[in-house]
GROMACS .gro file of C-alpha atoms in nm:
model
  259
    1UNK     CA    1   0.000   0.000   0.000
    2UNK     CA    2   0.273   0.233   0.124
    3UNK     CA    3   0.438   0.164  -0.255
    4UNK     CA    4   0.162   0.253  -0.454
    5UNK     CA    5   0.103   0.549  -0.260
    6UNK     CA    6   0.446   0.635  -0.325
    7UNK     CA    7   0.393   0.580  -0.711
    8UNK     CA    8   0.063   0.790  -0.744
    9UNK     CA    9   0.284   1.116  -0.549
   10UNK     CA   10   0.536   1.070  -0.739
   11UNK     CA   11   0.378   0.985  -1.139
   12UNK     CA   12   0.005   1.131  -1.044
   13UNK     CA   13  -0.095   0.791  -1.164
   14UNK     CA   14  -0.099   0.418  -1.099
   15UNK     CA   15  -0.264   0.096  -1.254
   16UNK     CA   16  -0.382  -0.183  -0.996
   17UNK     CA   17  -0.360  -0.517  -1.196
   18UNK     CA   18  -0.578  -0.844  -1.090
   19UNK     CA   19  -0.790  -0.558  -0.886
   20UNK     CA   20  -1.089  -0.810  -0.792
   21UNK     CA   21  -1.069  -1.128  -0.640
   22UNK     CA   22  -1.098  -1.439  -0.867
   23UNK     CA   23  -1.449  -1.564  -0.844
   24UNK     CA   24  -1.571  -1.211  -0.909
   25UNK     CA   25  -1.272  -1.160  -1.183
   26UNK     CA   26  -1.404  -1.563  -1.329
   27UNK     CA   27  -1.760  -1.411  -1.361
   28UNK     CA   28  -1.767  -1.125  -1.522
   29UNK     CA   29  -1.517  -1.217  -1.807
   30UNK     CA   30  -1.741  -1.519  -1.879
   31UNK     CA   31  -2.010  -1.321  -1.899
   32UNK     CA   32  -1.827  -1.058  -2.113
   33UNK     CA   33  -1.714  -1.315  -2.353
   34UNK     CA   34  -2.057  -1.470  -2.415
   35UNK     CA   35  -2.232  -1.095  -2.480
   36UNK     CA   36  -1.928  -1.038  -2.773
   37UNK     CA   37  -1.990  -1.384  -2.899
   38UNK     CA   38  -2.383  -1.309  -2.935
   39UNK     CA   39  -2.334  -0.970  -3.098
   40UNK     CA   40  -2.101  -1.097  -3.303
   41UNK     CA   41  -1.795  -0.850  -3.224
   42UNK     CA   42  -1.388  -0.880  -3.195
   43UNK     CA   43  -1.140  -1.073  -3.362
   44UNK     CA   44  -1.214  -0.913  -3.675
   45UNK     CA   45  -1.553  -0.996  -3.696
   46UNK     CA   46  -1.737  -0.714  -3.943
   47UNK     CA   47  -1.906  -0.507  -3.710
   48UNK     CA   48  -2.203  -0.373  -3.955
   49UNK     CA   49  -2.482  -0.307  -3.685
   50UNK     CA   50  -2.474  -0.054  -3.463
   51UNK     CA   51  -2.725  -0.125  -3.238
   52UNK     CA   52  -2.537  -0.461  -3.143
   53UNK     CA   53  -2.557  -0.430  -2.777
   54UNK     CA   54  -2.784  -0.228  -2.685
   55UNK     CA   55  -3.082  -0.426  -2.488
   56UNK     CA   56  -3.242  -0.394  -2.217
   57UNK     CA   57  -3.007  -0.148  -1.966
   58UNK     CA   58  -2.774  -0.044  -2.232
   59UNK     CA   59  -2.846   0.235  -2.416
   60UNK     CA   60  -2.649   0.429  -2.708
   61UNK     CA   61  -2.473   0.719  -2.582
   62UNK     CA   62  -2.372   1.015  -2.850
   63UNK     CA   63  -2.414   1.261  -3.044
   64UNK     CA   64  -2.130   1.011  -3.320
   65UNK     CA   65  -1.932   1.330  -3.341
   66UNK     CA   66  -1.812   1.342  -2.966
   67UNK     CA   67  -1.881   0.962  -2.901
   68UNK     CA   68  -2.020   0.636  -2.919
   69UNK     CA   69  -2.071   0.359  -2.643
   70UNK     CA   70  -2.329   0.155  -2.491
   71UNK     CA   71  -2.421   0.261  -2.124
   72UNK     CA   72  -2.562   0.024  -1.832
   73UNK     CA   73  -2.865   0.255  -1.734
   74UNK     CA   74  -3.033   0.044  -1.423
   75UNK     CA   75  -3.148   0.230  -1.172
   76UNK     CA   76  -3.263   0.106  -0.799
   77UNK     CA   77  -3.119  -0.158  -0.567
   78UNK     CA   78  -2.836  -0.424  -0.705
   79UNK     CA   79  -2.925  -0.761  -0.788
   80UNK     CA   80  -2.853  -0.995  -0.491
   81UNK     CA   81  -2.729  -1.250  -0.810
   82UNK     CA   82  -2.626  -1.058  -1.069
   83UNK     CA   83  -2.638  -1.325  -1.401
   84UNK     CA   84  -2.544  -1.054  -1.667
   85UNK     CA   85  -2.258  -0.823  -1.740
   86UNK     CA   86  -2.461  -0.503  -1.658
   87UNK     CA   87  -2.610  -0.644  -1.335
   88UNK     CA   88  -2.244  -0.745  -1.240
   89UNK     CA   89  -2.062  -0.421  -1.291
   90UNK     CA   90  -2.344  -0.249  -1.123
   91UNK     CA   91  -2.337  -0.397  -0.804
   92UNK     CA   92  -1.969  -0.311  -0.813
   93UNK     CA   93  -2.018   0.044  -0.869
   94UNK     CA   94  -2.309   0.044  -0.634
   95UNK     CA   95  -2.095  -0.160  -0.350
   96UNK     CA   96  -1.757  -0.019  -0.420
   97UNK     CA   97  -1.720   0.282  -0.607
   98UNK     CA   98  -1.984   0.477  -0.441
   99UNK     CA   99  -1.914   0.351  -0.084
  100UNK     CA  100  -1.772   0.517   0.222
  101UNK     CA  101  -1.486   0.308   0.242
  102UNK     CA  102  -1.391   0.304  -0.136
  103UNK     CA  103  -1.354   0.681  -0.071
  104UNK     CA  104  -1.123   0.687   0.227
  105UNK     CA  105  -0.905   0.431   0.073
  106UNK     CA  106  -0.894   0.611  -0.202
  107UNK     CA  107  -0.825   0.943  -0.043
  108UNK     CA  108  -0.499   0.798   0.134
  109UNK     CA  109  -0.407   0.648  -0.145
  110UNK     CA  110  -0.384   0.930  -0.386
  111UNK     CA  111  -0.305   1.164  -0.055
  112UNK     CA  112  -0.564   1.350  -0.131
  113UNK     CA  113  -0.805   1.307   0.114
  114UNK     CA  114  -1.168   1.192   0.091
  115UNK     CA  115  -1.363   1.252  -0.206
  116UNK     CA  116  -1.562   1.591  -0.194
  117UNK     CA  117  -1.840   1.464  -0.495
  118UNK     CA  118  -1.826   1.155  -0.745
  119UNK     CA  119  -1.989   1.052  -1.083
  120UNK     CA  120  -1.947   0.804  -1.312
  121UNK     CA  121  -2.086   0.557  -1.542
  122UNK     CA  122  -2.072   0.203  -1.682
  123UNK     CA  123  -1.900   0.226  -2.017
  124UNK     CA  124  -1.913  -0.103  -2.337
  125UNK     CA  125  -1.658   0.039  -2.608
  126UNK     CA  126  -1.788  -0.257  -2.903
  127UNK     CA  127  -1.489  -0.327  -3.142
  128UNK     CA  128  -1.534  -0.175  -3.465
  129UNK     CA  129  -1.762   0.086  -3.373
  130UNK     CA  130  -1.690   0.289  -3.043
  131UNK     CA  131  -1.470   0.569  -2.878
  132UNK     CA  132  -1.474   0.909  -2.724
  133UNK     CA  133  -1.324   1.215  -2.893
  134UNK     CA  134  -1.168   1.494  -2.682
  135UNK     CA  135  -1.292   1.829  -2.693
  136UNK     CA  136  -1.340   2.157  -2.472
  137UNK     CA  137  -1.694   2.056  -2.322
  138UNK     CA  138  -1.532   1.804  -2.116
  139UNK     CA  139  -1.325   2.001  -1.953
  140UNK     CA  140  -1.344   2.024  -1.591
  141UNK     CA  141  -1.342   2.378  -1.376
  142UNK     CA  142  -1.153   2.158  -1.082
  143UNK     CA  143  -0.915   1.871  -1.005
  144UNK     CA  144  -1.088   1.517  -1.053
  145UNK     CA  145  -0.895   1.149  -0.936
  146UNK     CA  146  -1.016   0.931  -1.239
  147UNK     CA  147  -1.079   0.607  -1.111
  148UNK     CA  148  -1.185   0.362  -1.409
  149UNK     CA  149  -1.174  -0.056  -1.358
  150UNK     CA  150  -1.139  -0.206  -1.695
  151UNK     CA  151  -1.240  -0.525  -1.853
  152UNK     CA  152  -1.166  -0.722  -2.150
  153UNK     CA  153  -1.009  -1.014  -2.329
  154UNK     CA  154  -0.666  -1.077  -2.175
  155UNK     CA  155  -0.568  -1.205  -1.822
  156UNK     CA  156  -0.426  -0.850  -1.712
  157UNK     CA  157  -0.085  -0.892  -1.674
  158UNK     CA  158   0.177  -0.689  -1.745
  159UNK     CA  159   0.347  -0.736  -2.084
  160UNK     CA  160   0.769  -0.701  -2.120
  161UNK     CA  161   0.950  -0.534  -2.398
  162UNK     CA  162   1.183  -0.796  -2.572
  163UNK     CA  163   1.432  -0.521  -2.692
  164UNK     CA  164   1.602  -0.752  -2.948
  165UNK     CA  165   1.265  -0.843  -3.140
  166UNK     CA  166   1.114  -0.477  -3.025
  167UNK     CA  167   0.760  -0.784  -2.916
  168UNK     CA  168   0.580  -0.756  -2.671
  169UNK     CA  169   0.605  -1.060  -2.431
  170UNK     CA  170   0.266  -1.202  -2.250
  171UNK     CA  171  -0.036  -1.327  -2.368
  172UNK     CA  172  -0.102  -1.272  -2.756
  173UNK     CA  173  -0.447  -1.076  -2.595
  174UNK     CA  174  -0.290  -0.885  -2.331
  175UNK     CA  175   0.024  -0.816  -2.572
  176UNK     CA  176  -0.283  -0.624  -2.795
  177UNK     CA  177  -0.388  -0.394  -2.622
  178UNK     CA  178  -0.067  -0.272  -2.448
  179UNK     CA  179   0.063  -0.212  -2.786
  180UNK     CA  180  -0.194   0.017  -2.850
  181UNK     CA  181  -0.292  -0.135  -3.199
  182UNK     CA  182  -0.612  -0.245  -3.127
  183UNK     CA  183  -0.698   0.095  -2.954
  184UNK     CA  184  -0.938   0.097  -2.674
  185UNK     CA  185  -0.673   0.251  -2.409
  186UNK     CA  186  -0.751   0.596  -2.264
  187UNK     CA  187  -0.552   0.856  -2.352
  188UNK     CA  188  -0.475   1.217  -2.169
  189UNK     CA  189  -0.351   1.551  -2.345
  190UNK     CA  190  -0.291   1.913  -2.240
  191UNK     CA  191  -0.572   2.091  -2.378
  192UNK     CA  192  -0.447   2.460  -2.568
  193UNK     CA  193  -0.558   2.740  -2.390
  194UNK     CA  194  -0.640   2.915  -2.688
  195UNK     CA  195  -0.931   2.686  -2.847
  196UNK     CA  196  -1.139   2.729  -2.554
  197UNK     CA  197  -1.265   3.062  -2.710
  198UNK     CA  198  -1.444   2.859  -3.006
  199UNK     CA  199  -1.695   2.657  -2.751
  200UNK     CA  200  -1.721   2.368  -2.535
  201UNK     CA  201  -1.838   2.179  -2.876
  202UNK     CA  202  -1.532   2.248  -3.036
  203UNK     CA  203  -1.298   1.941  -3.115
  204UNK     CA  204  -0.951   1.883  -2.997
  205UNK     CA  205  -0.668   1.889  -3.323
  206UNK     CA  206  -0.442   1.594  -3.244
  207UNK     CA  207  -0.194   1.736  -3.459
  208UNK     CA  208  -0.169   2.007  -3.150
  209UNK     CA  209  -0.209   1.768  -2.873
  210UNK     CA  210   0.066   1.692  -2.552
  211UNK     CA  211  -0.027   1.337  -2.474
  212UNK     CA  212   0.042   1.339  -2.115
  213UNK     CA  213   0.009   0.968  -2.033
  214UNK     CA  214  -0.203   0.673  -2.207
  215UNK     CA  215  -0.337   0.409  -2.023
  216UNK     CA  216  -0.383   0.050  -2.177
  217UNK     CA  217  -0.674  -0.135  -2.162
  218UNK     CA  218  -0.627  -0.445  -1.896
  219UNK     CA  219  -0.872  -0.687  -1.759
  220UNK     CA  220  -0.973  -0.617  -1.404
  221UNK     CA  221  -0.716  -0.347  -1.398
  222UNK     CA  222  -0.785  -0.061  -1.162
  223UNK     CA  223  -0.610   0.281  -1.339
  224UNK     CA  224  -0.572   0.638  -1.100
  225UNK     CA  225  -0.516   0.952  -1.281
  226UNK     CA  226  -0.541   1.270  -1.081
  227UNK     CA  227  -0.652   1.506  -1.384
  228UNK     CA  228  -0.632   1.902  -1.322
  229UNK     CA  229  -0.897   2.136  -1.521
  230UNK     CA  230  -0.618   2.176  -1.824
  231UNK     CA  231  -0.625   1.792  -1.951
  232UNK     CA  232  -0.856   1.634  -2.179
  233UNK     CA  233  -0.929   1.260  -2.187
  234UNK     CA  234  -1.067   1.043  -2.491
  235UNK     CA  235  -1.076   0.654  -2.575
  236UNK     CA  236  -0.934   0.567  -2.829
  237UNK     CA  237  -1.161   0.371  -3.112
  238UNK     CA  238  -1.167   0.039  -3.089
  239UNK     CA  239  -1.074  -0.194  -3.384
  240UNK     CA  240  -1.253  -0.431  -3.516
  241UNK     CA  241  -0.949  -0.647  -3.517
  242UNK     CA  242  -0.940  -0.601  -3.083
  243UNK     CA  243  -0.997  -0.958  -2.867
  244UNK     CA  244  -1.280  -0.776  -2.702
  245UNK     CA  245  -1.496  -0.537  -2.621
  246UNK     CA  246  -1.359  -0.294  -2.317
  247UNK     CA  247  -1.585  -0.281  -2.060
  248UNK     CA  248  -1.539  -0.027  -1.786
  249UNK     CA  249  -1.633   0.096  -1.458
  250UNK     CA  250  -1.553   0.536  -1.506
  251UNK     CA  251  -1.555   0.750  -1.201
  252UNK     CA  252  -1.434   1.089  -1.169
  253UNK     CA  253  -1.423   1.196  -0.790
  254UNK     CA  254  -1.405   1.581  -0.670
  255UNK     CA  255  -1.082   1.641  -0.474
  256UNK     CA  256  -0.971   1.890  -0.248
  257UNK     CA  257  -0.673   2.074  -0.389
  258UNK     CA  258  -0.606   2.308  -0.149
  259UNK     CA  259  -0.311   2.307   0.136
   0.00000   0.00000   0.00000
């Protein structure tokens, strides 16, 4: 514990690999794996329908020029046994992310203290169709901790660089996303000052961007990021050629900045 807090002061960021316990880890990456297989998406599958997806909970979140996901929209009380993806993550977020305890760990960990607000959202990126784009509208006016659990196909571990070859060495899934081919990691840039005159709608131009730090996609990988109001964030499009979908867990919790 003392390590990672050490990490987070030192980078402003850390990623927590093989975050949930087995059982829980077992479950949901079943259940993942049979929801791609019945839409039909990953592994290069053509991904012509856009709607693949997007029953019952999950809803399709825009407008395509900003975005495109699926979101798990439940509301109420958890399912005591969760038997779908959605019903899974939520109890998570319901029984984690927006508990009392979730929050003080969190505050020590980051050093920050305990979160001041939170919001956040349950996130399927489908290969071959979704993303997020950056632009000014997501700005935020104060310091947010990102907190995001990811998963998708892979077993989560962390990949080495065979400097001889220039491979990646780990599983041939894992190995995919790292290298960032497949897309689907998130990815944080300095925003320029200067295009905040044109509008909150206004798009980011990569060809101006700093990328600040870009975070892999990694089953049941928990990722930190404290983000100040100056950095953008945006995921990058999935291929159609990517193992998975990338399911997520995104929080953003209000921190208190001040000495």
């Amino acid at each position: 514990m003392n390590e990672i807090r050490s990490r987070f002061e030192e980078e402003s960021s850390v990623k927590l690999r093989h975050f949930l316990n087995d059982e829980v880890n077992t479950q949901i990456q079943s259940l993942c794996s049979k929801d791609d297989k019945k839409d039909e998406l990953g592994r290069d599958k053509p991904s012509l329908n856009y709607h693949a997806g997007s029953r019952g909970d999950w809803a399709i979140v825009g407008p395509p020029h900003k975005q495109r996901f699926l979101e798990y929209q439940k509301k109420g009380q958890p399912n005591s046994s969760p038997n779908s993806t959605g019903d899974c993550l939520y109890n998570i977020q319901k029984s984690l992310f927006e508990s009392p305890i979730f929050g003080k760990w969190l505050g020590w960990v980051s050093s920050l203290g305990f979160p001041l607000g939170h919001r956040g959202r349950i996130r399927r990126f489908r290969p071959g169709l979704d993303y997020t784009v950056a632009h000014y509208g997501i700005l935020t006016t104060n310091a947010v901790l990102d907190a995001t659990l990811c998963y998708c196909g892979g077993n989560g571990d962390q990949c080495t660089f065979d400097e001889k070859t220039g491979d990646l060495i780990g599983s041939d899934d894992d190995a995919m996303w790292e290298s960032g081919d497949m897309g689907g990691f998130e990815c944080y840039i300095a925003a320029d000052e200067s295009g905040e005159n044109e509008g909150p709608d206004a798009e980011y131009d990569e060809e101006d961007d700093t990328k600040l730090l870009s975070v892999s996609a990694s089953n049941n990988t928990l990722s930190l990021v404290y983000r100040d109001p100056g950095t953008m964030k945006f995921v990058k499009y999935v291929s159609a050629g990517a193992p998975s979908s990338r399911w997520d867990i995104a929080f953003e919790y209000d921190v208190n900045t001040e000495d």
